[in-house]
Every structure is written in structure tokens, then in C-alpha cells.
Short mmCIF file of C-alpha atoms and ligand atoms in Angstrom, two decimals:
data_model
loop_
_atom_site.label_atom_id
_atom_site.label_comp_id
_atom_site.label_asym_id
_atom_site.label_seq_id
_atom_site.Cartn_x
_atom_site.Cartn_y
_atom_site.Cartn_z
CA UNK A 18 -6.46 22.14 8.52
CA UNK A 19 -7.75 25.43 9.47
CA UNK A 20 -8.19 25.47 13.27
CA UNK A 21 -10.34 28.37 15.39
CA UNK A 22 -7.08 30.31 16.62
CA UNK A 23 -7.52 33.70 17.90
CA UNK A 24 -4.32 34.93 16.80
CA UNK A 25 -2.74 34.52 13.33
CA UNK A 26 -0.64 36.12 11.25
CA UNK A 27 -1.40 37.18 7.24
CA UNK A 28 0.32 39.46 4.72
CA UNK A 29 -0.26 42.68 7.04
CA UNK A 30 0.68 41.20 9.61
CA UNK A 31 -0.57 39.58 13.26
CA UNK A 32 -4.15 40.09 13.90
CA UNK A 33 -6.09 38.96 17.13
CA UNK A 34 -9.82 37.42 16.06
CA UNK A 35 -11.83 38.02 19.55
CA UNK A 36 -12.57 34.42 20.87
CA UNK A 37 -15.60 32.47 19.52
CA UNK A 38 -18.21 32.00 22.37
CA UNK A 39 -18.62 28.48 22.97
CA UNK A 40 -21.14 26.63 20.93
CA UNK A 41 -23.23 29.75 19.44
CA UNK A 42 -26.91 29.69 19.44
CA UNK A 43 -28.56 30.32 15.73
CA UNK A 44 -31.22 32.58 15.51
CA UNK A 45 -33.32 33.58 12.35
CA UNK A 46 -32.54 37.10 10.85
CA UNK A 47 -35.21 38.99 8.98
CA UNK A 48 -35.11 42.33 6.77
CA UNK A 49 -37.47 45.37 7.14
CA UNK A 50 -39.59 43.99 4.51
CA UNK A 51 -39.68 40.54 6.57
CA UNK A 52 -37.79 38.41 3.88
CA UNK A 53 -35.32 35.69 5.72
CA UNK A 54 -31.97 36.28 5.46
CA UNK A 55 -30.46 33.10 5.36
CA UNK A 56 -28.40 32.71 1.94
CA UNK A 57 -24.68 33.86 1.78
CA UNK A 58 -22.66 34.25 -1.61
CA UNK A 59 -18.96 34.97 -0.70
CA UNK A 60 -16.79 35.82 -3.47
CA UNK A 61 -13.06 34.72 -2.17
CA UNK A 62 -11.32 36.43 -4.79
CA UNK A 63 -11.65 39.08 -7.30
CA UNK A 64 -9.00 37.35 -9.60
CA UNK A 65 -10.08 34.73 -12.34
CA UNK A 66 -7.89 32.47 -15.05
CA UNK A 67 -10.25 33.62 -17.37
CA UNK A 68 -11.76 37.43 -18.86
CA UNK A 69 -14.74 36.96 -19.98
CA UNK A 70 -15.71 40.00 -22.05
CA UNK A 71 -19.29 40.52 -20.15
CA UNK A 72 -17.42 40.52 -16.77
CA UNK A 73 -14.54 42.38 -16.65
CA UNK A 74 -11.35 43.79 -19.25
CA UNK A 75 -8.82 41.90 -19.87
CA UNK A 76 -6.02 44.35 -18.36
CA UNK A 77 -8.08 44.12 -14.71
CA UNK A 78 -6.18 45.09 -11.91
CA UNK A 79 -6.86 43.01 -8.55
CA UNK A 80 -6.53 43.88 -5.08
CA UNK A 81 -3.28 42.87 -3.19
CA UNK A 82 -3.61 39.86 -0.88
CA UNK A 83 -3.50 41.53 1.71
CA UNK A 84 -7.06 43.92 1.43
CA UNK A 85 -8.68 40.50 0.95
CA UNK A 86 -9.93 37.91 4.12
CA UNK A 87 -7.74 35.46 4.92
CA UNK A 88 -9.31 32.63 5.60
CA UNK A 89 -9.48 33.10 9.24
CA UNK A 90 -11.32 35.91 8.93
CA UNK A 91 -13.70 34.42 5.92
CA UNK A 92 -14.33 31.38 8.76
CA UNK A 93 -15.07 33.72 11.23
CA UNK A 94 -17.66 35.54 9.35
CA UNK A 95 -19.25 32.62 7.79
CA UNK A 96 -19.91 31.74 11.77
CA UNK A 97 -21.38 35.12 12.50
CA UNK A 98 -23.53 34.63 9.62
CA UNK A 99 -24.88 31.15 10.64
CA UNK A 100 -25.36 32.13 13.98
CA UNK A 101 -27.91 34.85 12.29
CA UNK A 102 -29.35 31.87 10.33
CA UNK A 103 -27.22 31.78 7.32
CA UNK A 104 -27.63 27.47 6.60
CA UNK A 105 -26.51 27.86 2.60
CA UNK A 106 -23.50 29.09 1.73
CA UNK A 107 -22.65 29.90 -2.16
CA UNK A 108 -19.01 30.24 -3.06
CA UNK A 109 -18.15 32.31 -6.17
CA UNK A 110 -15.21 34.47 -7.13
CA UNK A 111 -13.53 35.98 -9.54
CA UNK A 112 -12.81 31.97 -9.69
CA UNK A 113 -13.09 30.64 -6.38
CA UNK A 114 -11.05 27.48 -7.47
CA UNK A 115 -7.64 29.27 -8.25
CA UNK A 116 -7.95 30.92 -4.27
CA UNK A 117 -5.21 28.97 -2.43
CA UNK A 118 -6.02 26.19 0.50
CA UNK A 119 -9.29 26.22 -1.15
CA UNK A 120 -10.73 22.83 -0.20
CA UNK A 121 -9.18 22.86 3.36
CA UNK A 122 -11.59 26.34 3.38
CA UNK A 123 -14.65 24.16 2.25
CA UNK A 124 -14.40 21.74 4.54
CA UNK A 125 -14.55 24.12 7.58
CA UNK A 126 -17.04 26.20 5.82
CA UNK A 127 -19.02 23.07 5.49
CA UNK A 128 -18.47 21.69 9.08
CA UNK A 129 -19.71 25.06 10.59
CA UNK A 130 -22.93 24.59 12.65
CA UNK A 131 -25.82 25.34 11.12
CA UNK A 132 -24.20 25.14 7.55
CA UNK A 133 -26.29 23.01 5.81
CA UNK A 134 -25.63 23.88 1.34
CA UNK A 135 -22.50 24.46 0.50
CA UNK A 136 -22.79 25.31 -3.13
CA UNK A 137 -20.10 26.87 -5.58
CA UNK A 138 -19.89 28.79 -9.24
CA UNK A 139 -17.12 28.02 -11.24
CA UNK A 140 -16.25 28.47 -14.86
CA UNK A 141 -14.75 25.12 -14.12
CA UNK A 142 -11.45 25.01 -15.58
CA UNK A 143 -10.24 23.48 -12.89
CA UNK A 144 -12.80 21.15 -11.94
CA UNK A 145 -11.04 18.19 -13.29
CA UNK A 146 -8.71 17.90 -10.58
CA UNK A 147 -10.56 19.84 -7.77
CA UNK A 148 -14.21 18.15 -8.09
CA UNK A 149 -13.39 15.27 -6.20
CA UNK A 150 -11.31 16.60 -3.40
CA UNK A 151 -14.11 19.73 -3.23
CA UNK A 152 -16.67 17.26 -3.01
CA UNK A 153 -15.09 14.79 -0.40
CA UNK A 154 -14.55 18.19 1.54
CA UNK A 155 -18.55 18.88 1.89
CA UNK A 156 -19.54 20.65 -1.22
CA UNK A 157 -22.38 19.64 -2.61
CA UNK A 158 -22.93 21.12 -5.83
CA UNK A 159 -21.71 23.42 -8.56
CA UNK A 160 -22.77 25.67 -11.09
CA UNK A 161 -21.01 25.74 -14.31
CA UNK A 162 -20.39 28.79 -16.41
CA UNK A 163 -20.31 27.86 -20.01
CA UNK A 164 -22.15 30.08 -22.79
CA UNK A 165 -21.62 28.48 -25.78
CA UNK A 166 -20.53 25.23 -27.20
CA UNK A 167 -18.39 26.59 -30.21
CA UNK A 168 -15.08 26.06 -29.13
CA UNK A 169 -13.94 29.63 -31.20
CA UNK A 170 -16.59 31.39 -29.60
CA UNK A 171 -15.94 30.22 -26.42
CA UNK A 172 -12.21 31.57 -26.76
CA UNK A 173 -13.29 34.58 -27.74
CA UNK A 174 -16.24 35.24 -25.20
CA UNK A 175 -13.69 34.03 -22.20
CA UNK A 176 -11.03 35.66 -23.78
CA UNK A 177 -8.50 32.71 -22.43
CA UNK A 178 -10.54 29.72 -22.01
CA UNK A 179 -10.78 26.45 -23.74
CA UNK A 180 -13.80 25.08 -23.84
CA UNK A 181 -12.26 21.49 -23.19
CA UNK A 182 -11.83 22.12 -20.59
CA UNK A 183 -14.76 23.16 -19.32
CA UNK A 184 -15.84 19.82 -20.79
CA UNK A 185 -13.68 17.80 -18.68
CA UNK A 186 -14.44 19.33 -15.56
CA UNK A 187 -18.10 18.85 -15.84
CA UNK A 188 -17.81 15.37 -16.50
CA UNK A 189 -15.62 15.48 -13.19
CA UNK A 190 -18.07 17.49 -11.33
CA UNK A 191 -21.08 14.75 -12.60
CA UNK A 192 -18.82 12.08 -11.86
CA UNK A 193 -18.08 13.19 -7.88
CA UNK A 194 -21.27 13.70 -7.30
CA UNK A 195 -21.99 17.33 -7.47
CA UNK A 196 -25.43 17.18 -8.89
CA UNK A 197 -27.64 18.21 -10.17
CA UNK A 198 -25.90 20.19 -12.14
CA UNK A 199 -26.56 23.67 -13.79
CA UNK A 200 -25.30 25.20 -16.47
CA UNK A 201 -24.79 29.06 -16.42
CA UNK A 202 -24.99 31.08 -19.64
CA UNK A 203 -24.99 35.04 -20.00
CA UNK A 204 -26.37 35.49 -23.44
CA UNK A 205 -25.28 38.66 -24.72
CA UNK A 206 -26.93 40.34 -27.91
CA UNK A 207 -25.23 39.21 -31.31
CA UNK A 208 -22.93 36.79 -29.86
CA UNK A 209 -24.48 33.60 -28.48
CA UNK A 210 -27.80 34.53 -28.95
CA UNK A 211 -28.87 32.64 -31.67
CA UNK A 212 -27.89 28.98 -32.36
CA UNK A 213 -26.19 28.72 -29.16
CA UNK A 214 -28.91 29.41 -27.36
CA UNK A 215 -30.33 26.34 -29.33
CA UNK A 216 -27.29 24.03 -28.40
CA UNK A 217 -27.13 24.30 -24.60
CA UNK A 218 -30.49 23.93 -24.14
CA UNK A 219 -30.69 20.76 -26.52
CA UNK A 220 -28.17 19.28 -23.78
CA UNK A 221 -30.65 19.50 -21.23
CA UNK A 222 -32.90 17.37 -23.79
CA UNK A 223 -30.56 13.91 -22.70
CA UNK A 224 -29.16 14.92 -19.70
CA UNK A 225 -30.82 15.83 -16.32
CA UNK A 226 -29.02 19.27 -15.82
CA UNK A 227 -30.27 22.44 -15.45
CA UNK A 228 -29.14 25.04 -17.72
CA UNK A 229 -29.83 28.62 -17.51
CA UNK A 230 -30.05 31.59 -19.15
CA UNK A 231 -29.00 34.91 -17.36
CA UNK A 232 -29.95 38.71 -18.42
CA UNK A 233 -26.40 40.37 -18.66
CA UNK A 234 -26.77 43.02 -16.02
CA UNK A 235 -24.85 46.23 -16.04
CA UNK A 236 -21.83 46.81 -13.67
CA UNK A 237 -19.21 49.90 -13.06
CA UNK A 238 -17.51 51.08 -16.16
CA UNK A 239 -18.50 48.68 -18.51
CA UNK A 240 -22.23 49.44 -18.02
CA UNK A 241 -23.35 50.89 -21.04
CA UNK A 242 -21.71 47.72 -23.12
CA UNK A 243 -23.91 45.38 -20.66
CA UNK A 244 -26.95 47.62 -21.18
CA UNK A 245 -26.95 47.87 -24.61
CA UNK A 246 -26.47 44.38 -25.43
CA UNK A 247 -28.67 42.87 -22.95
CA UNK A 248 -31.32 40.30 -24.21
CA UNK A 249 -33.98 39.89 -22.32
CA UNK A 250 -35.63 36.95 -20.73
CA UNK A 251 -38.75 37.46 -23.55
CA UNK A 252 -36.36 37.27 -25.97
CA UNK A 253 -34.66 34.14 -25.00
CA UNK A 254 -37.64 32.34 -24.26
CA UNK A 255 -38.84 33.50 -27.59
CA UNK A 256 -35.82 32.02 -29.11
CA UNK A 257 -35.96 28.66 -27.39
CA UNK A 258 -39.62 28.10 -27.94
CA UNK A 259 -39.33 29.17 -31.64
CA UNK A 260 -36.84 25.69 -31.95
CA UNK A 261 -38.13 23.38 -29.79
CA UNK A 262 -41.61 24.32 -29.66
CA UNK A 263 -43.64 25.69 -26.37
CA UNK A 264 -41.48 25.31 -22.83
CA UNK A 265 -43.66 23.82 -19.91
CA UNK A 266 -43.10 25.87 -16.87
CA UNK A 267 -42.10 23.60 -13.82
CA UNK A 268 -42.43 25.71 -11.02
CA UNK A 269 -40.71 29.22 -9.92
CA UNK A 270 -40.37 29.65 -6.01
CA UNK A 271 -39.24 33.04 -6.29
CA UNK A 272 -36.37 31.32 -3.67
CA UNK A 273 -33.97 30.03 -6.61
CA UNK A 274 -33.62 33.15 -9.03
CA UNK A 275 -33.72 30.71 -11.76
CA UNK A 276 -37.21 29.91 -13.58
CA UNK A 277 -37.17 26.82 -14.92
CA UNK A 278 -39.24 25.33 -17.73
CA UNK A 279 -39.03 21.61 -19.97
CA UNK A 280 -38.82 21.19 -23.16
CA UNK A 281 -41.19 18.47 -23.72
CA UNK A 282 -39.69 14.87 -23.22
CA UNK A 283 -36.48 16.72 -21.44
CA UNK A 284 -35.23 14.67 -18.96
CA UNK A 285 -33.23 18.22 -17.28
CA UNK A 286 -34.82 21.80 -17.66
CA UNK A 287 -34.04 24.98 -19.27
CA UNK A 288 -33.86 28.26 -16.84
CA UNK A 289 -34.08 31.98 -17.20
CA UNK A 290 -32.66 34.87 -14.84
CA UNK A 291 -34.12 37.77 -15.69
CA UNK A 292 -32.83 40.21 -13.41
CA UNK A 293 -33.03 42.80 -15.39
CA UNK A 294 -36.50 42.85 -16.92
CA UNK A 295 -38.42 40.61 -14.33
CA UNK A 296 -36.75 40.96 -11.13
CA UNK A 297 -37.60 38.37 -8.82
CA UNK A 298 -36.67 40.23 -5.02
CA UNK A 299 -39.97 39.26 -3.05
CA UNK A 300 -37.88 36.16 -2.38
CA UNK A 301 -34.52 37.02 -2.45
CA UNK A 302 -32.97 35.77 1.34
CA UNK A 303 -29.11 36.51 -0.25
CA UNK A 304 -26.42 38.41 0.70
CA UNK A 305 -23.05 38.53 -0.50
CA UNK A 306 -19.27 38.96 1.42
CA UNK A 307 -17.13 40.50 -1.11
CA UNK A 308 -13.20 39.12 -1.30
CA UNK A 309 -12.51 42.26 0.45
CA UNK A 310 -14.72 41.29 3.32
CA UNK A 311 -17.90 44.30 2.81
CA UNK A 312 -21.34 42.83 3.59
CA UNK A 313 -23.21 43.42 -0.07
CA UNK A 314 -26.64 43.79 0.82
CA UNK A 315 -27.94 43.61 -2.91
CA UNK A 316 -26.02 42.86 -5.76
CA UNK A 317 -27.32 45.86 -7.85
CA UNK A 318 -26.71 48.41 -5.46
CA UNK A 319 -23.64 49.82 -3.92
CA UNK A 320 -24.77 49.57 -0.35
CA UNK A 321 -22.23 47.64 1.56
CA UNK A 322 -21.29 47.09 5.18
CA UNK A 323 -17.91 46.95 6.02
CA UNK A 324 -17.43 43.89 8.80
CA UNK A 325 -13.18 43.24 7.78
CA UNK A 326 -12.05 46.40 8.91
CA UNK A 327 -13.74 46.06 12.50
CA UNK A 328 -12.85 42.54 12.57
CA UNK A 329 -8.98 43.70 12.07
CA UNK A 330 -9.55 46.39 14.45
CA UNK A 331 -10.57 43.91 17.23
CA UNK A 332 -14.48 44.00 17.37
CA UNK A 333 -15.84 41.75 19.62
CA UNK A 334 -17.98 38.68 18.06
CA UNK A 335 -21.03 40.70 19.38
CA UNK A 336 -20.55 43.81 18.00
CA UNK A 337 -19.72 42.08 14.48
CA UNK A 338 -22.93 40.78 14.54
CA UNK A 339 -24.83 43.41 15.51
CA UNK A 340 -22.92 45.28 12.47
CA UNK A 341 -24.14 42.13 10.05
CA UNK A 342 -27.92 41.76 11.74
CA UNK A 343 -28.45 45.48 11.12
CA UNK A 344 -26.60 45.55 8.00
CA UNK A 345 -29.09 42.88 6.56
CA UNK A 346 -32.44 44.60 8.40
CA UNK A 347 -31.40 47.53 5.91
CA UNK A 348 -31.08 45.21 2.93
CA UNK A 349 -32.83 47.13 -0.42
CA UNK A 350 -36.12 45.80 -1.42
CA UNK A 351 -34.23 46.07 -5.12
CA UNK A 352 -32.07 47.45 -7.67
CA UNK A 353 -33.47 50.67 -9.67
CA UNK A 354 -32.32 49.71 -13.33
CA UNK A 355 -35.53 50.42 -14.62
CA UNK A 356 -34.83 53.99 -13.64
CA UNK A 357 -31.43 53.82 -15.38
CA UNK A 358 -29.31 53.25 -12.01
CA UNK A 359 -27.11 50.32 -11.93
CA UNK A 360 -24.01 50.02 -8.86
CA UNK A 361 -21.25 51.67 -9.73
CA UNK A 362 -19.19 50.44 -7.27
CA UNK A 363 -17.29 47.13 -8.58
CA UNK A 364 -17.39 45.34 -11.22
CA UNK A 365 -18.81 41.59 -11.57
CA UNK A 366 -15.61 39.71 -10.68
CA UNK A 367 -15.70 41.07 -7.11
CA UNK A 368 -19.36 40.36 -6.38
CA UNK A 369 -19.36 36.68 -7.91
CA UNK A 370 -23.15 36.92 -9.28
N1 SAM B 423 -15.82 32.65 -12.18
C1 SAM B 423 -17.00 31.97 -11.82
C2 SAM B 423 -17.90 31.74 -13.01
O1 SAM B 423 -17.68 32.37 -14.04
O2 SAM B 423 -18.83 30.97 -12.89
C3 SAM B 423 -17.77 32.64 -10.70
C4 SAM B 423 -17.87 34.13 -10.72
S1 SAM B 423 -18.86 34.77 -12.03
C5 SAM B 423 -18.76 36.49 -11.73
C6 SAM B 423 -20.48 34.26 -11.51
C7 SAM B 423 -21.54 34.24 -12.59
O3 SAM B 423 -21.80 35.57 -12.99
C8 SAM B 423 -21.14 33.48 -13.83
O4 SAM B 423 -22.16 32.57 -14.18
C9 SAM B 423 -21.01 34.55 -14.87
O5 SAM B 423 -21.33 34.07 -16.14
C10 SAM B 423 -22.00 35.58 -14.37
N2 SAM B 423 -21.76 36.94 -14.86
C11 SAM B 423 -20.59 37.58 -14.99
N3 SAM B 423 -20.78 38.85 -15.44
C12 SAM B 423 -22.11 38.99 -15.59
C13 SAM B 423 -22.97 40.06 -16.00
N4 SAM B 423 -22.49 41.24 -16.35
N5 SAM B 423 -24.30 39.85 -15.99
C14 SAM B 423 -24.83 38.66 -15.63
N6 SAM B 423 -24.09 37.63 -15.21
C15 SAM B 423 -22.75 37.77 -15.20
FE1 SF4 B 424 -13.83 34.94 -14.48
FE2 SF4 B 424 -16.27 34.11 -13.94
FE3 SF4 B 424 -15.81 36.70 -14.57
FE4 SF4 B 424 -15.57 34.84 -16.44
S1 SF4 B 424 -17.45 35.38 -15.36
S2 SF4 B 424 -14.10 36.49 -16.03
S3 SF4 B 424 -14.82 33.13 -15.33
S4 SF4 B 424 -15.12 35.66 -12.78
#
């Protein structure tokens, strides 16, 4: 069990953590357009089991252990943040289920004060054995990446996957209790934008789950490939409505960046992302920890605040947090695709969506 020691020792080495103040209070953090900042998506690792063609190559090289937080570090950032009013926490990767100790890291994540979601995205290859053990840890739900139900396509799209498996560990996921749950799908153009479209939404038809349909955005040097094949959320409602006749929208808080419609007599709902083409940033309250420990304050632009190098260089816990509360004060209103400028920075599997 992970405990809150000051000193500890990683790959480079023994750091010192400044001592936690006893019992911190939480206060609510706002940006300069007066949005609440109280979402955080870390990714804890840039490496993945899988390659999936819209996310990175398949010869990607990852950082060394020792560039990334341990999870000492991760634990003391995650209190920084809920001491600025961070109360969900979204845990993505690379995969975050192949990062080691990873369910003695959820259950201190989730017994952190003010932590109140503790949420994760997985491509769930691993879910089978981890669901159970994640969820008796504290987390509470999971979103699935699967983007098509051909088996062939889904080796191909993943590059190394099995779509079994997927299978298996959403059944586990249902089973354990991490509900509801949603089903993530890039749809990328002339791939799975046709009849597979059709077939993940006809799950939600019998089963109360949410699956969604996210605009490929464009990332680092595989840009141009994301840009040109994007399909837009028009297009995939288009394509959905043209099977199963007109959606009924069910409500878009601007909060979730999913909108979510029924197909009439659906007992789950079908969802659309549209970063891209219909941005939805008058609600966005997220911001992201890369593996690497940089406060990403949107994840289409490059700005970035780096908190692990202080941390390792012996910042107090004040003067981390007044590096994270101003960091998110200068957090972007939004990305500037539409002007043809996407971040440039890293690629998908070190942001974790
Ligand atoms: N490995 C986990 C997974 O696949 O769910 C978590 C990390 S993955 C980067 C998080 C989400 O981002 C997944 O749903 C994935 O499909 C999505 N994603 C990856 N590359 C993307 C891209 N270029 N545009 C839009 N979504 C993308
Ligand atoms: Fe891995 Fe997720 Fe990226 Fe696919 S989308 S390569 S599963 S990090």
C-alpha cells in the first residue's frame, strides 16, 4: 500500500516530496474565462499493448521509467489538485492497466479527500482480470475503446488486438459493477465508417450502455492522416439516422463532451464527440497530467506546465500549487483547428484523450 512518505527512492534515484500539510483545505479553482476547474485526466503511461493506427505507429518509442511520475509523485499531485477542487479524477494512458501497482494507485487516488469519480479509459484487454480488483479498489466506472465489431477489422485498426478480448473484459467490467458503461469509437473515414457504425450503435438498442462516436482529431506527426480522414459528427449522425431512423436528443450539458441521443425504443444511447467540427469548450472544467508529469491545460494545444521537475527539485506543497492554480487560470478558451493549428507537441498516447 502506498503510504504518504516524504522520502522515496525511484529509478533516478532518492527524492524528498516536501511534507503534506495536515488535513488540506479544498478550495474551488476557476480560469480567466470563469469555467471551474475541477476535472483531472492523468495519463500514467505513454506505453499501450496495443497500436492503434489513429493513435500512434507501431515502431513508437516510449519514455524511460524514469522521466515518468512514480507514483509518489502522481499521489502527490492528485492532492494538490483536489485541494484546488479537482473531485473527478479520469485515468487514461497509453493503457493505464499495463502501468505496474496499478490498483494499489487507485485505491489511494480514490481515498484522497475530496476525490469523489474515479473514472478510467481502457481499451480493455485486460479488464478481465483487473475489473474486479479496480473496482473493489474505488473505481467506479470505465470507458471502453472498441471501434468495430469485425474481429479482422479490429486486428487491423489496433494493429495487435483481439477483439475477444475486448469482449471479455466488458462483460467483466458490467459484471463488477463499473457502470454504466460507454463505449468509445474513433470512426475514421473508409474504415469503420459504414456498417460498423451501424453495429455498435445497434448494441446500445438491448443494452443500457452508452456508446460514442469521437471525431479523430489531429496530433504531432501523424496529423495530416487524422485530418484527412476525419468524419465529422454530421456525417455520423447522418449515417446512424439513415439506419435506424431519426435519433432523439437526450440532453447535452456541455459538462460531459459526449452528446447523447436514443434511438427510439433504446434502452442505452448513442453519443457523438465532435471536437473537431463542434467544439464544446464553454464547459470544459478538464485538465490533463501527462505520464511525464506536465500540467496540459487543453488537449489541442501545446501549452503545458511543468509541476514534476519542481516537485523533484524540492518545491514546497505551496509553491506547487501556486504553479497548478495559475497554470489552470491560463487554461485556453480552445484549440484553433479551424485555423489549421493542431498541437504539435505529443502524440495521443501521451495525453490519454
Ligand atoms: N488506451 C486507452 C484506450 O484506448 O481507451 C486509453 C488511452 S486512448 C489515447 C483514449 C481515447 O482516445 C480512446 O478512446 C481512443 O480511441 C481515443 N483516441 C486515440 N487517438 C485518437 C485521435 N487521434 N482522435 C480521437 N480520439 C483518439
Ligand atoms: Fe493504445 Fe489506446 Fe492509443 Fe489504442 S488508443 S494505441 S489502445 S493508447
Amino acid at each position: 500500500m502506498i503510504s504518504n512518505v516524504s522520502l522515496y527512492t525511484t529509478e533516478h534515484g532518492s527524492v524528498t516530496i516536501a511534507p503534506l500539510p495536515e488535513g488540506f483545505p479544498i478550495e474551488p479553482t476557476f480560469d480567466s474565462y470563469g469555467r471551474r476547474i475541477n476535472y483531472l485526466r492523468i495519463s500514467l503511461t505513454d506505453a499501450c499493448n496495443l497500436r492503434c493506427v489513429y493513435c500512434m505507429p507501431e515502431d513508437m518509442h516510449f519514455r524511460p521509467r524514469s522521466e515518468l511520475m512514480a507514483d509518489e509523485e502522481l499521489l502527490y499531485l492528485v492532492k494538490i489538485a483536489a485541494s484546488l477542487g479537482v473531485n473527478k479524477i479520469r485515468l487514461t494512458g497509453g493503457e493505464p492497466t499495463i502501468r505496474p501497482g496499478i490498483v494499489d494507485l487507485v485505491q489511494a487516488i480514490a481515498a484522497t479527500p475530496g476525490i469523489q469519480d474515479l473514472a478510467m479509459t481502457t481499451n480493455g484487454i485486460l479488464l478481465d482480470k483487473l475489473a474486479r480488483p479496480l473496482a473493489e479498489a474505488g473505481l467506479k466506472r470505465v470507458n471502453i475503446s472498441i471501434d468495430t465489431l469485425d474481429a479482422d477489422k479490429f486486428h487491423r485498426i489496433t494493429r495487435w488486438g483481439y477483439l475477444d478480448d475486448v469482449w471479455r473484459g466488458i462483460r467483466a467490467a458490467e459484471e463488477s459493477g463499473l457502470t454504466p458503461i460507454k463505449l468509445n469509437a474513433v470512426v475514421v473515414r473508409n474504415f469503420n465508417d459504414g456498417q460498423d457504425m451501424v453495429d455498435l450503435a445497434q448494441l446500445t438498442v438491448e443494452n443500457d450502455w452508452e456508446v460514442r462516436f469521437i471525431e479523430m482529431m489531429p496530433f504531432g506527426e501523424i496529423g495530416d492522416f487524422q485530418q484527412t480522414n476525419v468524419v465529422t459528427y454530421a456525417e455520423m449522425k447522418e449515417r446512424i439516422e439513415a439506419h435506424f431512423g431519426p435519433l432523439e436528443e437526450v440532453g447535452y450539458d456541455y459538462v460531459d463532451p459526449s452528446r447523447p441521443f436514443r434511438i427510439q425504443g433504446a434502452m442505452g444511447t448513442v453519443g457523438f464527440i465532435s471536437s473537431v467540427t463542434e467544439p464544446f469548450c464553454q464547459g470544459c472544467g478538464r485538465v490533463r497530467l501527462t505520464a511525464d508529469g506536465k500540467l496540459r491545460l487543453c488537449l489541442l494545444r501545446d501549452d503545458e506546465v511543468d509541476l514534476l521537475s519542481p516537485l523533484r527539485a524540492g518545491a514546497s506543497w505551496e509553491e506547487l500549487r501556486a504553479l497548478m492554480r495559475n497554470g489552470v487560470y491560463h487554461k485556453p478558451w480552445g484549440h484553433d483547428l479551424a485555423a489549421g493549428r493542431f498541437a504539435e507537441n505529443r502524440a495521443m498516447n501521451q495525453l490519454g484523450g
